[in-house]
mmCIF file of C-alpha atoms in Angstrom:
data_model
loop_
_atom_site.group_PDB
_atom_site.id
_atom_site.type_symbol
_atom_site.label_atom_id
_atom_site.label_comp_id
_atom_site.label_asym_id
_atom_site.label_seq_id
_atom_site.Cartn_x
_atom_site.Cartn_y
_atom_site.Cartn_z
ATOM 1 C CA MET A 1 100.818 108.203 98.872
ATOM 2 C CA LEU A 2 104.086 106.638 100.002
ATOM 3 C CA LEU A 3 104.037 102.849 100.173
ATOM 4 C CA LYS A 4 105.003 103.064 103.848
ATOM 5 C CA ASN A 5 102.146 105.472 104.582
ATOM 6 C CA CYS A 6 99.752 103.218 102.678
ATOM 7 C CA MET A 7 100.833 100.267 104.827
ATOM 8 C CA TYR A 8 100.361 102.351 107.991
ATOM 9 C CA LEU A 9 96.931 103.516 106.808
ATOM 10 C CA ILE A 10 95.758 99.964 106.153
ATOM 11 C CA ILE A 11 96.883 98.858 109.611
ATOM 12 C CA VAL A 12 95.117 101.765 111.316
ATOM 13 C CA VAL A 13 91.853 101.517 109.344
ATOM 14 C CA ILE A 14 91.534 97.729 109.654
ATOM 15 C CA SER A 15 92.371 97.927 113.352
ATOM 16 C CA LEU A 16 89.737 100.606 113.965
ATOM 17 C CA LEU A 17 87.141 98.640 112.021
ATOM 18 C CA SER A 18 87.440 95.817 114.562
ATOM 19 C CA ILE A 19 85.370 97.851 117.062
ATOM 20 C CA PRO A 20 82.198 98.412 114.964
ATOM 21 C CA ILE A 21 82.527 94.878 113.546
ATOM 22 C CA ILE A 22 82.513 93.175 116.948
ATOM 23 C CA ILE A 23 79.613 95.378 118.077
ATOM 24 C CA TYR A 24 77.688 94.411 114.966
ATOM 25 C CA SER A 25 78.543 90.729 115.395
ATOM 26 C CA ILE A 26 77.119 90.840 118.950
ATOM 27 C CA LYS A 27 73.906 92.635 117.999
ATOM 28 C CA ASN A 28 73.246 90.894 114.697
ATOM 29 C CA LYS A 29 71.008 87.802 114.652
ATOM 30 C CA ASN A 30 71.048 87.110 110.917
ATOM 31 C CA LYS A 31 73.124 83.964 110.318
ATOM 32 C CA GLY A 32 73.974 84.956 106.755
ATOM 33 C CA ILE A 33 75.419 88.274 107.936
ATOM 34 C CA CYS A 34 77.295 86.451 110.694
ATOM 35 C CA LYS A 35 78.940 84.269 108.075
ATOM 36 C CA SER A 36 79.929 87.368 106.092
ATOM 37 C CA ILE A 37 81.361 89.037 109.195
ATOM 38 C CA LYS A 38 83.316 85.884 110.023
ATOM 39 C CA THR A 39 84.808 85.816 106.523
ATOM 40 C CA ILE A 40 85.799 89.488 106.671
ATOM 41 C CA ASN A 41 87.347 88.965 110.104
ATOM 42 C CA ILE A 42 89.541 86.138 108.817
ATOM 43 C CA PHE A 43 90.800 88.220 105.909
ATOM 44 C CA TYR A 44 91.471 91.228 108.129
ATOM 45 C CA ILE A 45 93.492 89.140 110.573
ATOM 46 C CA ILE A 46 95.578 87.917 107.637
ATOM 47 C CA TYR A 47 96.001 91.480 106.354
ATOM 48 C CA LEU A 48 97.166 92.744 109.742
ATOM 49 C CA ILE A 49 99.698 89.929 110.122
ATOM 50 C CA LEU A 50 101.004 90.570 106.607
ATOM 51 C CA ASN A 51 101.355 94.316 107.212
ATOM 52 C CA ILE A 52 103.086 94.088 110.571
ATOM 53 C CA VAL A 53 105.264 91.017 110.010
ATOM 54 C CA VAL A 54 105.706 90.057 106.367
ATOM 55 C CA ILE A 55 105.482 93.152 104.139
ATOM 56 C CA PRO A 56 107.981 95.430 105.981
ATOM 57 C CA ASN A 57 110.604 92.653 105.869
ATOM 58 C CA VAL A 58 109.975 91.382 102.343
ATOM 59 C CA LEU A 59 109.752 94.839 100.736
ATOM 60 C CA ARG A 60 112.457 96.299 102.986
ATOM 61 C CA ILE A 61 110.326 99.238 104.127
ATOM 62 C CA ASP A 62 112.018 101.484 106.679
ATOM 63 C CA THR A 63 109.842 101.697 109.792
ATOM 64 C CA GLY A 64 110.490 103.816 112.869
ATOM 65 C CA LEU A 65 109.533 103.601 116.514
ATOM 66 C CA GLU A 66 105.986 104.661 115.593
ATOM 67 C CA PHE A 67 105.593 101.241 114.003
ATOM 68 C CA LEU A 68 105.754 99.608 117.446
ATOM 69 C CA LEU A 69 102.589 101.479 118.412
ATOM 70 C CA LEU A 70 100.897 100.246 115.237
ATOM 71 C CA VAL A 71 101.967 96.680 116.058
ATOM 72 C CA LEU A 72 100.354 97.009 119.488
ATOM 73 C CA ILE A 73 97.139 98.427 117.998
ATOM 74 C CA ALA A 74 97.072 95.650 115.385
ATOM 75 C CA PHE A 75 97.616 92.982 118.062
ATOM 76 C CA ILE A 76 94.629 94.265 120.055
ATOM 77 C CA ALA A 77 92.553 94.354 116.856
ATOM 78 C CA ILE A 78 93.473 90.751 116.045
ATOM 79 C CA ILE A 79 92.233 89.660 119.465
ATOM 80 C CA ILE A 80 88.973 91.533 118.888
ATOM 81 C CA TYR A 81 88.559 89.924 115.459
ATOM 82 C CA ILE A 82 89.145 86.467 116.954
ATOM 83 C CA ILE A 83 86.462 87.122 119.583
ATOM 84 C CA SER A 84 84.124 88.294 116.817
ATOM 85 C CA ILE A 85 84.794 85.079 114.867
ATOM 86 C CA ILE A 86 83.931 82.989 117.942
ATOM 87 C CA ILE A 87 80.689 84.938 118.465
ATOM 88 C CA CYS A 88 79.652 84.525 114.820
ATOM 89 C CA SER A 89 80.609 80.840 114.805
ATOM 90 C CA LYS A 90 78.379 80.166 117.806
ATOM 91 C CA LYS A 91 75.463 81.902 116.098
ATOM 92 C CA ILE A 92 75.950 79.955 112.896
ATOM 93 C CA LYS A 93 76.820 76.664 114.597
ATOM 94 C CA LYS A 94 76.579 73.810 112.084
ATOM 95 C CA ASP A 95 73.789 75.324 110.012
ATOM 96 C CA LYS A 96 74.325 75.651 106.276
ATOM 97 C CA VAL A 97 74.201 79.368 105.627
ATOM 98 C CA SER A 98 74.405 80.981 102.185
ATOM 99 C CA PHE A 99 75.708 84.406 101.329
ATOM 100 C CA THR A 100 73.250 86.898 99.889
ATOM 101 C CA ARG A 101 74.172 88.983 96.846
ATOM 102 C CA LYS A 102 74.357 92.084 99.009
ATOM 103 C CA SER A 103 76.658 90.415 101.539
ATOM 104 C CA ILE A 104 78.933 89.168 98.743
ATOM 105 C CA LEU A 105 79.195 92.697 97.341
ATOM 106 C CA VAL A 106 79.998 94.175 100.766
ATOM 107 C CA MET A 107 82.586 91.467 101.418
ATOM 108 C CA LEU A 108 84.257 92.035 98.065
ATOM 109 C CA VAL A 109 84.529 95.777 98.670
ATOM 110 C CA LEU A 110 85.897 95.400 102.203
ATOM 111 C CA ILE A 111 88.305 92.601 101.278
ATOM 112 C CA VAL A 112 89.535 93.788 97.887
ATOM 113 C CA LEU A 113 89.876 97.522 98.623
ATOM 114 C CA PRO A 114 92.974 97.200 100.875
ATOM 115 C CA ILE A 115 94.622 94.962 98.267
ATOM 116 C CA LEU A 116 93.946 97.445 95.474
ATOM 117 C CA LEU A 117 95.185 100.385 97.538
ATOM 118 C CA PHE A 118 98.395 98.631 98.525
ATOM 119 C CA SER A 119 99.003 97.252 95.029
ATOM 120 C CA TYR A 120 98.616 100.718 93.516
ATOM 121 C CA SER A 121 101.136 102.233 95.960
ATOM 122 C CA LEU A 122 103.607 99.388 95.401
ATOM 123 C CA LEU A 123 103.395 99.492 91.607
ATOM 124 C CA ARG A 124 103.587 103.284 91.618
ATOM 125 C CA GLU A 125 106.869 103.313 93.546
ATOM 126 C CA TYR A 126 108.323 100.489 91.464
ATOM 127 C CA TYR A 127 107.424 102.434 88.315
ATOM 128 C CA LEU A 128 109.050 105.603 89.682
ATOM 129 C CA ILE A 129 112.241 103.704 90.501
ATOM 130 C CA THR A 130 112.586 101.863 87.196
ATOM 131 C CA ASN A 131 111.794 104.956 85.109
ATOM 132 C CA SER A 132 114.071 107.343 86.984
ATOM 133 C CA ASP A 133 117.540 108.463 85.942
ATOM 134 C CA ILE A 134 118.894 108.613 89.450
ATOM 135 C CA VAL A 135 117.746 107.304 92.814
ATOM 136 C CA ILE A 136 119.255 108.968 95.862
ATOM 137 C CA VAL A 137 119.054 107.736 99.443
ATOM 138 C CA TYR A 138 119.573 110.009 102.435
ATOM 139 C CA LYS A 139 119.724 109.335 106.136
ATOM 140 C CA SER A 140 117.938 111.647 108.546
ATOM 141 C CA ASN A 141 119.754 111.441 111.872
ATOM 142 C CA GLY A 142 117.181 113.514 113.793
ATOM 143 C CA ASN A 143 118.471 114.482 117.209
ATOM 144 C CA GLY A 144 120.834 111.524 117.225
ATOM 145 C CA GLY A 145 118.869 109.616 119.858
ATOM 146 C CA PHE A 146 117.693 106.010 119.778
ATOM 147 C CA GLY A 147 115.147 105.483 117.009
ATOM 148 C CA ASP A 148 115.631 108.991 115.550
ATOM 149 C CA SER A 149 117.408 107.753 112.439
ATOM 150 C CA LYS A 150 115.261 107.386 109.300
ATOM 151 C CA ASN A 151 116.013 106.660 105.667
ATOM 152 C CA LEU A 152 114.458 108.655 102.843
ATOM 153 C CA ALA A 153 114.908 108.315 99.102
ATOM 154 C CA TYR A 154 114.011 110.128 95.896
ATOM 155 C CA ALA A 155 113.479 108.828 92.372
ATOM 156 C CA ILE A 156 114.441 111.527 89.886
ATOM 157 C CA ASN A 157 114.256 112.141 86.146
ATOM 158 C CA ASP A 158 113.516 115.112 83.890
ATOM 159 C CA ASN A 159 109.804 115.010 84.665
ATOM 160 C CA TYR A 160 109.615 114.286 88.366
ATOM 161 C CA ILE A 161 111.279 114.052 91.729
ATOM 162 C CA LYS A 162 109.282 111.726 93.964
ATOM 163 C CA GLU A 163 109.928 110.391 97.424
ATOM 164 C CA ILE A 164 109.875 106.593 97.654
ATOM 165 C CA SER A 165 109.905 104.158 100.559
ATOM 166 C CA LEU A 166 110.284 100.815 98.784
ATOM 167 C CA GLY A 167 113.486 98.926 99.574
ATOM 168 C CA ILE A 168 115.299 101.465 101.768
ATOM 169 C CA ALA A 169 115.165 99.741 105.169
ATOM 170 C CA ILE A 170 118.964 99.572 105.301
ATOM 171 C CA GLY A 171 119.726 102.394 102.893
ATOM 172 C CA ASP A 172 120.739 102.044 99.264
ATOM 173 C CA TYR A 173 121.972 98.460 99.771
ATOM 174 C CA SER A 174 118.456 97.063 100.228
ATOM 175 C CA LEU A 175 117.164 99.157 97.313
ATOM 176 C CA GLU A 176 119.386 97.425 94.783
ATOM 177 C CA ARG A 177 117.025 94.490 94.177
ATOM 178 C CA TYR A 178 114.341 96.821 92.749
ATOM 179 C CA LEU A 179 116.619 98.566 90.258
ATOM 180 C CA PRO A 180 117.174 97.794 86.565
ATOM 181 C CA LYS A 181 120.295 95.777 85.741
ATOM 182 C CA LYS A 182 121.902 98.848 84.143
ATOM 183 C CA ALA A 183 121.885 100.770 87.432
ATOM 184 C CA GLN A 184 125.306 102.012 88.514
ATOM 185 C CA LYS A 185 126.263 102.756 92.101
ATOM 186 C CA ILE A 186 126.763 106.393 93.067
ATOM 187 C CA ASP A 187 129.374 106.880 95.769
ATOM 188 C CA ASP A 188 129.961 110.588 95.217
ATOM 189 C CA ILE A 189 126.827 112.734 94.965
ATOM 190 C CA GLU A 190 128.897 115.486 93.337
ATOM 191 C CA ASN A 191 129.856 113.189 90.451
ATOM 192 C CA ILE A 192 126.696 112.118 88.596
ATOM 193 C CA ASP A 193 126.497 112.174 84.784
ATOM 194 C CA ASN A 194 124.765 115.398 83.653
ATOM 195 C CA TYR A 195 123.221 115.891 87.101
ATOM 196 C CA LYS A 196 124.058 118.093 90.041
ATOM 197 C CA VAL A 197 122.249 117.373 93.296
ATOM 198 C CA SER A 198 122.413 119.641 96.320
ATOM 199 C CA LEU A 199 120.664 119.762 99.646
ATOM 200 C CA ASN A 200 119.674 123.014 101.325
ATOM 201 C CA GLU A 201 119.129 121.986 104.938
ATOM 202 C CA GLU A 202 118.335 125.502 106.125
ATOM 203 C CA GLU A 203 115.288 125.732 103.871
ATOM 204 C CA ASN A 204 114.822 121.936 103.719
ATOM 205 C CA TYR A 205 115.002 121.644 99.934
ATOM 206 C CA ILE A 206 116.587 119.170 97.562
ATOM 207 C CA ILE A 207 117.719 120.944 94.390
ATOM 208 C CA ILE A 208 118.385 119.182 91.076
ATOM 209 C CA TYR A 209 120.272 120.562 88.063
ATOM 210 C CA LYS A 210 120.623 118.758 84.742
ATOM 211 C CA ASP A 211 123.104 120.080 82.194
ATOM 212 C CA ASN A 212 123.435 123.171 84.424
ATOM 213 C CA LYS A 213 119.692 123.834 84.201
ATOM 214 C CA LEU A 214 117.467 123.820 87.291
ATOM 215 C CA ILE A 215 114.815 121.112 86.794
ATOM 216 C CA HIS A 216 113.566 120.439 90.320
ATOM 217 C CA LYS A 217 113.384 122.128 93.696
ATOM 218 C CA GLU A 218 111.538 119.885 96.131
ATOM 219 C CA GLN A 219 110.756 120.609 99.765
ATOM 220 C CA ILE A 220 111.695 117.813 102.133
ATOM 221 C CA ASN A 221 109.311 116.586 104.791
ATOM 222 C CA PRO A 222 110.049 118.715 107.921
ATOM 223 C CA ASP A 223 110.151 115.516 109.997
ATOM 224 C CA TYR A 224 113.531 114.843 108.355
ATOM 225 C CA TYR A 225 116.555 116.847 109.513
ATOM 226 C CA ASN A 226 120.292 116.432 110.119
ATOM 227 C CA ILE A 227 120.348 114.764 106.711
ATOM 228 C CA THR A 228 123.398 113.063 105.183
ATOM 229 C CA PHE A 229 123.934 111.353 101.828
ATOM 230 C CA ASP A 230 123.740 107.557 102.169
ATOM 231 C CA GLY A 231 124.134 106.406 98.573
ATOM 232 C CA GLY A 232 122.382 106.144 95.274
ATOM 233 C CA PHE A 233 122.222 104.798 91.738
ATOM 234 C CA TYR A 234 122.437 106.168 88.224
ATOM 235 C CA ILE A 235 120.266 104.404 85.618
ATOM 236 C CA ASN A 236 121.263 104.657 81.967
ATOM 237 C CA HIS A 237 118.172 104.019 79.834
ATOM 238 C CA ASP A 238 120.041 104.115 76.488
#
């Protein structure tokens, strides 16, 4: 899963969970469960803020107009979580309430799972970048209208060609911080050591030759079209 898609998924799932959680916080009368719900709510508010404000900027993830809808959904969810926290706080009041073993287990699963999922996606893309021979960034211009432009990138070596979303918010320039020190800028896609990269827009394929031998033919996501080369890097691992 792309890091960007993972971030979107976390926002959507956590936002949707706000509805059953507030319903459960209203119906539930167990103070221990209320304390657990309150704790989960606090973490989920933090997660939503991180995913809509901090992570896209820090990791330079390219987001489109669809992200504005996710921001709106997340904002509504945050309000719901805050209401749920108030409801649970009133039920608990100043009583000393302990977590049960079951509630601790449920909390750990619900709190840790998004972290694990995001960490896996982040580390996976970083691994793909640092172990690739070339990283190529394209720009999909769409229909040329406002918000149609999107960046896409591929990490490539002998064994794989994988799309990545880490660090491409402003093209290859923002990707540079995640590359090994030996990475060299590619200004001409036709002039890469041992590699020949071509783009078949009619069939929506990226085709890779190494030493005149076809090693990869990868279909591009059909959401991307009117694609132009934006830049890239060659990584010498010797």
